Tab-separated table of C-alpha atoms in Angstrom:
chain	number	residue	atom	x	y	z
A	1	MET	CA	-79.876	111.437	6.696
A	2	ALA	CA	-79.797	107.639	6.634
A	3	GLN	CA	-76.572	107.684	4.618
A	4	LEU	CA	-74.914	109.926	7.181
A	5	GLN	CA	-76.012	107.636	9.995
A	6	ALA	CA	-74.732	104.601	8.099
A	7	ARG	CA	-71.377	106.264	7.445
A	8	THR	CA	-71.112	107.300	11.084
A	9	LEU	CA	-71.923	103.774	12.214
A	10	LEU	CA	-69.374	102.254	9.820
A	11	ALA	CA	-66.698	104.704	10.935
A	12	HIS	CA	-67.408	103.848	14.554
A	13	GLN	CA	-67.245	100.111	13.779
A	14	ARG	CA	-63.922	100.563	11.968
A	15	ARG	CA	-62.463	102.504	14.898
A	16	GLU	CA	-63.683	99.849	17.302
A	17	ALA	CA	-62.217	97.029	15.186
A	18	LYS	CA	-58.916	98.899	14.907
A	19	ALA	CA	-58.788	99.385	18.679
A	20	GLN	CA	-59.496	95.691	19.225
A	21	ARG	CA	-56.724	94.682	16.808
A	22	LYS	CA	-54.306	97.011	18.568
A	23	ALA	CA	-55.251	95.608	21.977
A	24	LYS	CA	-54.749	92.065	20.674
A	25	ARG	CA	-51.303	92.972	19.278
A	26	GLU	CA	-50.318	94.532	22.612
A	27	GLU	CA	-51.497	91.444	24.479
A	28	MET	CA	-49.457	89.192	22.193
A	29	LYS	CA	-46.370	91.373	22.710
A	30	ARG	CA	-46.844	91.202	26.475
A	31	ARG	CA	-47.289	87.423	26.399
A	32	GLN	CA	-44.075	87.073	24.398
A	33	ARG	CA	-42.224	89.360	26.812
A	34	VAL	CA	-43.458	87.417	29.849
A	35	SER	CA	-42.235	84.223	28.199
A	36	GLU	CA	-38.819	85.794	27.639
A	37	LEU	CA	-38.700	86.924	31.279
A	38	VAL	CA	-39.432	83.400	32.512
A	39	PHE	CA	-36.394	82.184	30.577
A	40	LEU	CA	-34.281	85.119	31.707
A	41	ALA	CA	-35.078	84.316	35.330
A	42	GLY	CA	-34.090	80.692	34.770
A	43	ALA	CA	-37.598	79.606	35.678
A	44	HIS	CA	-38.246	77.793	32.399
A	45	ALA	CA	-37.043	74.547	33.970
A	46	LEU	CA	-39.706	74.711	36.688
A	47	ASP	CA	-42.944	72.801	36.437
A	48	ASP	CA	-45.930	74.841	35.314
A	49	GLU	CA	-47.451	74.455	38.766
A	50	GLU	CA	-44.329	75.889	40.418
A	51	ILE	CA	-44.251	78.891	38.109
A	52	VAL	CA	-47.921	79.653	38.697
A	53	GLY	CA	-47.591	79.017	42.434
A	54	ALA	CA	-44.596	81.333	42.747
A	55	LEU	CA	-46.385	84.083	40.860
A	56	LEU	CA	-49.533	83.651	42.939
A	57	GLU	CA	-47.469	83.814	46.116
A	58	HIS	CA	-45.745	86.979	44.998
A	59	THR	CA	-49.026	88.532	43.909
A	60	ALA	CA	-50.488	87.825	47.352
A	61	ARG	CA	-47.483	89.436	49.084
A	62	ARG	CA	-47.116	92.317	46.654
A	63	ASN	CA	-48.712	94.785	49.068
A	64	ASP	CA	-45.728	94.387	51.400
A	65	GLU	CA	-43.596	97.367	50.379
A	66	ASN	CA	-40.324	95.825	51.641
A	67	MET	CA	-40.947	92.573	49.785
A	68	ARG	CA	-41.868	94.391	46.588
A	69	GLU	CA	-38.755	96.582	46.758
A	70	LEU	CA	-36.510	93.566	47.353
A	71	ILE	CA	-37.989	91.623	44.458
A	72	TYR	CA	-37.929	94.685	42.204
A	73	ALA	CA	-34.226	95.225	42.982
A	74	LYS	CA	-33.395	91.583	42.206
A	75	GLY	CA	-35.305	91.757	38.947
A	76	SER	CA	-33.714	95.034	37.980
A	77	GLU	CA	-30.228	93.643	38.541
A	78	ARG	CA	-30.971	90.555	36.427
A	79	LEU	CA	-32.373	92.684	33.602
A	80	LYS	CA	-29.246	94.875	33.631
A	81	LEU	CA	-27.108	91.781	33.027
A	82	HIS	CA	-28.972	90.879	29.847
C-alpha cells in the first residue's frame, strides 16, 4: 500500500514539474515574441518609461470598443507587412 502511494505521489510530482516546465517555456516564448513586436512597431527606440506608459495607457482604454478596433486594425496591417 505504501509503495502504491509513493508511486502515485511521484507520478503526480512528475506531472506537476512537467506542467511547470511547459508553462515556463511558453512564458519565455511569449516574452521573446513581445520583444519582437516592440521592434516591429518601431518602439525599440523609445525610452523604457515611454513603452511602459504607452502600454499602460492602452490597457486603461482597452474597454473602449472603437479604440480597441482601431488599434487592432493598425497592428494587423503592420503584421501583414512583415
